[in-house]
Amino acid sequence: MSLYYKEYGDKNAAFMLFLHGGGVSGWMWEKQIQFFTHYHCVVPDLPAQGLSSSEHPFSIKESAEMLISLIEEKASGKEVVVIGFSLGAQVAVQMLSIKPQLIHYAIINSALVRPLSFTKKLISPSVKLSFPFIKNKYFSRLQAKTLYLDNDLFDKYYQESTQMKLETLIRILEENMSFGIPQGFEKAEGKILVTVGEKEKGLMIKSAKDLVKNNPNCTGVILANVGHGISLATPDFFNQMIDCWINEGILPDGEVIE
């Protein structure tokens, strides 16, 4: 298994790891890389996605273990920040659970942690039916719109979508929809900011609340007027949100999850 990643910024500074969502890859963090030049930024493509190869089916737990090894290799003695979106946020939650002392700051954006056992059974047949539409540009544009992908990023999104294998897509969705809060998450020692868009599905908001309840170091905020993908929808706001929270402890505008 080979993990593709790129490094940016100041390699002597604090370490910042960006974990992308499903259906996209490391390129989704372009605006963040341009902003966080004062960090040692590392942007991987998760296993079996983007330019990362995998001989095995995608696994959230195995991805977390690989990324923990990457942090231990690249960030020895450094402050560690991990930022995850959607599928990447689930991987970040798994990492916090496996190594509770490794990550100093974690931003968990739109992580589903309520397993959908019934829905999981329908993934394979429904994906097999819809899979041919992936190569249809009109259909892909509709999907891209839900992720707030602009025209500059659409070509990359479409190219990767058409290259993804059916089995890989099914496996990613199965992992995503069967994920629950792992044992050990409650022991994570770093500061954790959990965010979710006000316009996301109710299950996503409930998941954010579950995470906050399961770790005393979690703070949660429901962000107003946005759906799934705030880092792409309003990158300037997202960047400032992270910067202000890490350096000043200031929470973004929105409804604080109690």
GROMACS .gro file of C-alpha atoms in nm:
model
  258
    1MET     CA    1   0.000   0.000   0.000
    2SER     CA    2   0.142   0.338  -0.104
    3LEU     CA    3   0.032   0.670   0.045
    4TYR     CA    4   0.078   0.970  -0.184
    5TYR     CA    5   0.124   1.307  -0.014
    6LYS     CA    6   0.266   1.653  -0.074
    7GLU     CA    7   0.441   1.886   0.168
    8TYR     CA    8   0.412   2.265   0.176
    9GLY     CA    9   0.506   2.562   0.391
   10ASP     CA   10   0.772   2.586   0.661
   11LYS     CA   11   0.914   2.242   0.742
   12ASN     CA   12   1.052   2.374   1.072
   13ALA     CA   13   0.712   2.491   1.193
   14ALA     CA   14   0.420   2.313   1.361
   15PHE     CA   15   0.279   2.019   1.167
   16MET     CA   16  -0.063   2.047   0.997
   17LEU     CA   17  -0.225   1.744   0.829
   18PHE     CA   18  -0.523   1.781   0.593
   19LEU     CA   19  -0.757   1.485   0.532
   20HIS     CA   20  -0.996   1.512   0.240
   21GLY     CA   21  -1.350   1.381   0.199
   22GLY     CA   22  -1.478   1.098  -0.017
   23GLY     CA   23  -1.511   1.167  -0.389
   24VAL     CA   24  -1.232   1.425  -0.384
   25SER     CA   25  -0.863   1.411  -0.287
   26GLY     CA   26  -0.585   1.633  -0.156
   27TRP     CA   27  -0.648   1.905  -0.415
   28MET     CA   28  -0.958   2.016  -0.221
   29TRP     CA   29  -0.726   2.191   0.030
   30GLU     CA   30  -0.567   2.432  -0.220
   31LYS     CA   31  -0.701   2.745  -0.047
   32GLN     CA   32  -0.586   2.622   0.292
   33ILE     CA   33  -0.233   2.552   0.167
   34GLN     CA   34  -0.214   2.908   0.034
   35PHE     CA   35  -0.317   3.045   0.375
   36PHE     CA   36  -0.125   2.826   0.622
   37THR     CA   37   0.224   2.893   0.485
   38HIS     CA   38   0.350   2.940   0.842
   39TYR     CA   39   0.288   2.569   0.911
   40HIS     CA   40   0.449   2.250   0.784
   41CYS     CA   41   0.149   2.134   0.582
   42VAL     CA   42   0.112   1.775   0.466
   43VAL     CA   43  -0.170   1.681   0.227
   44PRO     CA   44  -0.217   1.310   0.153
   45ASP     CA   45  -0.454   1.132  -0.078
   46LEU     CA   46  -0.630   0.871   0.134
   47PRO     CA   47  -0.562   0.506   0.038
   48ALA     CA   48  -0.728   0.391  -0.288
   49GLN     CA   49  -0.812   0.753  -0.375
   50GLY     CA   50  -0.646   1.020  -0.585
   51LEU     CA   51  -0.284   0.921  -0.646
   52SER     CA   52  -0.260   0.677  -0.355
   53SER     CA   53  -0.260   0.312  -0.450
   54SER     CA   54  -0.392   0.025  -0.239
   55GLU     CA   55  -0.377  -0.350  -0.274
   56HIS     CA   56  -0.646  -0.387  -0.006
   57PRO     CA   57  -1.003  -0.255   0.026
   58PHE     CA   58  -1.023   0.092   0.177
   59SER     CA   59  -1.039   0.094   0.556
   60ILE     CA   60  -1.083   0.392   0.790
   61LYS     CA   61  -0.885   0.217   1.061
   62GLU     CA   62  -0.595   0.118   0.833
   63SER     CA   63  -0.588   0.471   0.689
   64ALA     CA   64  -0.567   0.611   1.042
   65GLU     CA   65  -0.280   0.379   1.128
   66MET     CA   66  -0.089   0.481   0.813
   67LEU     CA   67  -0.137   0.850   0.888
   68ILE     CA   68  -0.027   0.807   1.248
   69SER     CA   69   0.295   0.653   1.116
   70LEU     CA   70   0.335   0.949   0.879
   71ILE     CA   71   0.296   1.196   1.167
   72GLU     CA   72   0.546   1.005   1.380
   73GLU     CA   73   0.792   1.014   1.090
   74LYS     CA   74   0.746   1.377   0.990
   75ALA     CA   75   0.644   1.560   1.308
   76SER     CA   76   0.866   1.428   1.586
   77GLY     CA   77   0.869   1.684   1.868
   78LYS     CA   78   0.632   1.919   1.686
   79GLU     CA   79   0.288   2.047   1.771
   80VAL     CA   80   0.043   1.850   1.557
   81VAL     CA   81  -0.278   1.983   1.400
   82VAL     CA   82  -0.513   1.753   1.206
   83ILE     CA   83  -0.797   1.888   0.991
   84GLY     CA   84  -1.048   1.642   0.849
   85PHE     CA   85  -1.355   1.680   0.629
   86SER     CA   86  -1.631   1.415   0.601
   87LEU     CA   87  -1.453   1.083   0.534
   88GLY     CA   88  -1.128   1.249   0.638
   89ALA     CA   89  -1.293   1.366   0.959
   90GLN     CA   90  -1.389   1.006   1.035
   91VAL     CA   91  -1.026   0.905   0.981
   92ALA     CA   92  -0.919   1.185   1.217
   93VAL     CA   93  -1.162   1.059   1.485
   94GLN     CA   94  -1.012   0.712   1.446
   95MET     CA   95  -0.660   0.854   1.479
   96LEU     CA   96  -0.754   1.035   1.801
   97SER     CA   97  -0.891   0.706   1.934
   98ILE     CA   98  -0.583   0.499   1.849
   99LYS     CA   99  -0.322   0.752   1.972
  100PRO     CA  100  -0.491   0.981   2.227
  101GLN     CA  101  -0.174   1.181   2.300
  102LEU     CA  102  -0.047   1.234   1.944
  103ILE     CA  103  -0.263   1.521   1.817
  104HIS     CA  104  -0.265   1.859   1.991
  105TYR     CA  105  -0.544   2.021   1.786
  106ALA     CA  106  -0.808   1.849   1.573
  107ILE     CA  107  -1.076   2.007   1.355
  108ILE     CA  108  -1.350   1.755   1.282
  109ASN     CA  109  -1.572   1.892   1.007
  110SER     CA  110  -1.887   1.700   0.910
  111ALA     CA  111  -1.809   1.354   1.048
  112LEU     CA  112  -2.083   1.092   1.040
  113VAL     CA  113  -2.057   0.876   1.354
  114ARG     CA  114  -2.402   0.716   1.362
  115PRO     CA  115  -2.383   0.383   1.176
  116LEU     CA  116  -2.652   0.324   0.913
  117SER     CA  117  -2.671  -0.055   0.915
  118PHE     CA  118  -2.990  -0.073   0.707
  119THR     CA  119  -2.864   0.175   0.448
  120LYS     CA  120  -2.533  -0.011   0.421
  121LYS     CA  121  -2.714  -0.313   0.276
  122LEU     CA  122  -2.848  -0.096  -0.007
  123ILE     CA  123  -2.514   0.061  -0.103
  124SER     CA  124  -2.389  -0.206  -0.340
  125PRO     CA  125  -2.706  -0.245  -0.550
  126SER     CA  126  -2.777   0.130  -0.562
  127VAL     CA  127  -2.418   0.220  -0.658
  128LYS     CA  128  -2.416  -0.044  -0.931
  129LEU     CA  129  -2.727   0.117  -1.078
  130SER     CA  130  -2.598   0.475  -1.059
  131PHE     CA  131  -2.232   0.408  -1.141
  132PRO     CA  132  -2.268   0.458  -1.521
  133PHE     CA  133  -2.390   0.813  -1.457
  134ILE     CA  134  -2.055   0.909  -1.306
  135LYS     CA  135  -1.911   0.953  -1.655
  136ASN     CA  136  -2.197   1.185  -1.745
  137LYS     CA  137  -2.069   1.542  -1.705
  138TYR     CA  138  -2.413   1.684  -1.629
  139PHE     CA  139  -2.460   1.436  -1.345
  140SER     CA  140  -2.106   1.504  -1.219
  141ARG     CA  141  -2.170   1.878  -1.215
  142LEU     CA  142  -2.477   1.825  -0.999
  143GLN     CA  143  -2.268   1.619  -0.757
  144ALA     CA  144  -1.988   1.876  -0.760
  145LYS     CA  145  -2.236   2.152  -0.677
  146THR     CA  146  -2.335   1.977  -0.352
  147LEU     CA  147  -1.967   1.993  -0.247
  148TYR     CA  148  -1.931   2.360  -0.345
  149LEU     CA  149  -1.673   2.273  -0.611
  150ASP     CA  150  -1.621   2.563  -0.850
  151ASN     CA  151  -1.538   2.539  -1.219
  152ASP     CA  152  -1.163   2.550  -1.149
  153LEU     CA  153  -1.183   2.227  -0.949
  154PHE     CA  154  -1.448   2.048  -1.153
  155ASP     CA  155  -1.208   1.899  -1.410
  156LYS     CA  156  -1.001   1.734  -1.136
  157TYR     CA  157  -1.316   1.608  -0.967
  158TYR     CA  158  -1.456   1.467  -1.291
  159GLN     CA  159  -1.127   1.304  -1.390
  160GLU     CA  160  -1.089   1.125  -1.056
  161SER     CA  161  -1.455   1.027  -1.045
  162THR     CA  162  -1.435   0.856  -1.382
  163GLN     CA  163  -1.118   0.672  -1.281
  164MET     CA  164  -1.254   0.532  -0.955
  165LYS     CA  165  -1.338   0.163  -0.963
  166LEU     CA  166  -1.687   0.047  -0.874
  167GLU     CA  167  -1.556  -0.178  -0.594
  168THR     CA  168  -1.358   0.110  -0.443
  169LEU     CA  169  -1.658   0.344  -0.438
  170ILE     CA  170  -1.877   0.079  -0.275
  171ARG     CA  171  -1.614   0.008  -0.011
  172ILE     CA  172  -1.565   0.378   0.073
  173LEU     CA  173  -1.940   0.429   0.115
  174GLU     CA  174  -1.969   0.115   0.328
  175GLU     CA  175  -1.689   0.233   0.556
  176ASN     CA  176  -1.840   0.580   0.575
  177MET     CA  177  -2.192   0.464   0.663
  178SER     CA  178  -2.090   0.197   0.914
  179PHE     CA  179  -1.855   0.421   1.114
  180GLY     CA  180  -1.925   0.487   1.481
  181ILE     CA  181  -1.728   0.657   1.757
  182PRO     CA  182  -1.438   0.419   1.828
  183GLN     CA  183  -1.337   0.299   2.170
  184GLY     CA  184  -1.064   0.527   2.301
  185PHE     CA  185  -1.199   0.852   2.156
  186GLU     CA  186  -1.300   0.962   2.504
  187LYS     CA  187  -0.931   0.951   2.604
  188ALA     CA  188  -0.803   1.189   2.333
  189GLU     CA  189  -0.606   1.461   2.511
  190GLY     CA  190  -0.581   1.733   2.248
  191LYS     CA  191  -0.824   2.017   2.189
  192ILE     CA  192  -1.098   1.917   1.944
  193LEU     CA  193  -1.324   2.150   1.745
  194VAL     CA  194  -1.627   1.974   1.596
  195THR     CA  195  -1.814   2.164   1.325
  196VAL     CA  196  -2.115   2.087   1.108
  197GLY     CA  197  -2.317   2.294   0.863
  198GLU     CA  198  -2.661   2.417   0.964
  199LYS     CA  199  -2.798   2.297   0.628
  200GLU     CA  200  -2.657   1.944   0.659
  201LYS     CA  201  -2.877   1.643   0.725
  202GLY     CA  202  -3.007   1.598   1.078
  203LEU     CA  203  -2.797   1.286   1.121
  204MET     CA  204  -2.481   1.489   1.067
  205ILE     CA  205  -2.582   1.741   1.333
  206LYS     CA  206  -2.666   1.457   1.573
  207SER     CA  207  -2.323   1.306   1.500
  208ALA     CA  208  -2.153   1.634   1.591
  209LYS     CA  209  -2.344   1.638   1.920
  210ASP     CA  210  -2.243   1.276   1.987
  211LEU     CA  211  -1.876   1.361   1.943
  212VAL     CA  212  -1.899   1.656   2.182
  213LYS     CA  213  -2.068   1.439   2.445
  214ASN     CA  214  -1.801   1.168   2.417
  215ASN     CA  215  -1.491   1.373   2.490
  216PRO     CA  216  -1.452   1.652   2.749
  217ASN     CA  217  -1.199   1.830   2.526
  218CYS     CA  218  -1.451   1.868   2.242
  219THR     CA  219  -1.619   2.194   2.156
  220GLY     CA  220  -1.887   2.190   1.888
  221VAL     CA  221  -2.036   2.459   1.666
  222ILE     CA  222  -2.321   2.441   1.413
  223LEU     CA  223  -2.215   2.681   1.137
  224ALA     CA  224  -2.493   2.898   0.993
  225ASN     CA  225  -2.602   2.908   0.628
  226VAL     CA  226  -2.380   2.630   0.498
  227GLY     CA  227  -2.414   2.265   0.405
  228HIS     CA  228  -2.158   1.988   0.356
  229GLY     CA  229  -1.823   2.141   0.263
  230ILE     CA  230  -1.751   2.472   0.436
  231SER     CA  231  -1.380   2.465   0.350
  232LEU     CA  232  -1.478   2.479  -0.018
  233ALA     CA  233  -1.788   2.697   0.020
  234THR     CA  234  -1.620   2.976   0.221
  235PRO     CA  235  -1.246   2.904   0.241
  236ASP     CA  236  -1.154   3.244   0.386
  237PHE     CA  237  -1.397   3.196   0.674
  238PHE     CA  238  -1.279   2.839   0.728
  239ASN     CA  239  -0.912   2.941   0.736
  240GLN     CA  240  -0.972   3.226   0.980
  241MET     CA  241  -1.188   2.996   1.194
  242ILE     CA  242  -0.902   2.749   1.234
  243ASP     CA  243  -0.638   3.017   1.288
  244CYS     CA  244  -0.839   3.203   1.552
  245TRP     CA  245  -0.939   2.885   1.735
  246ILE     CA  246  -0.586   2.745   1.755
  247ASN     CA  247  -0.408   3.069   1.843
  248GLU     CA  248  -0.670   3.258   2.045
  249GLY     CA  249  -0.929   3.000   2.148
  250ILE     CA  250  -1.202   3.196   1.967
  251LEU     CA  251  -1.498   2.995   1.844
  252PRO     CA  252  -1.655   3.068   1.505
  253ASP     CA  253  -1.998   3.228   1.478
  254GLY     CA  254  -2.276   2.974   1.508
  255GLU     CA  255  -2.476   2.773   1.756
  256VAL     CA  256  -2.249   2.623   2.022
  257ILE     CA  257  -2.328   2.259   2.092
  258GLU     CA  258  -2.386   2.207   2.463
   0.00000   0.00000   0.00000
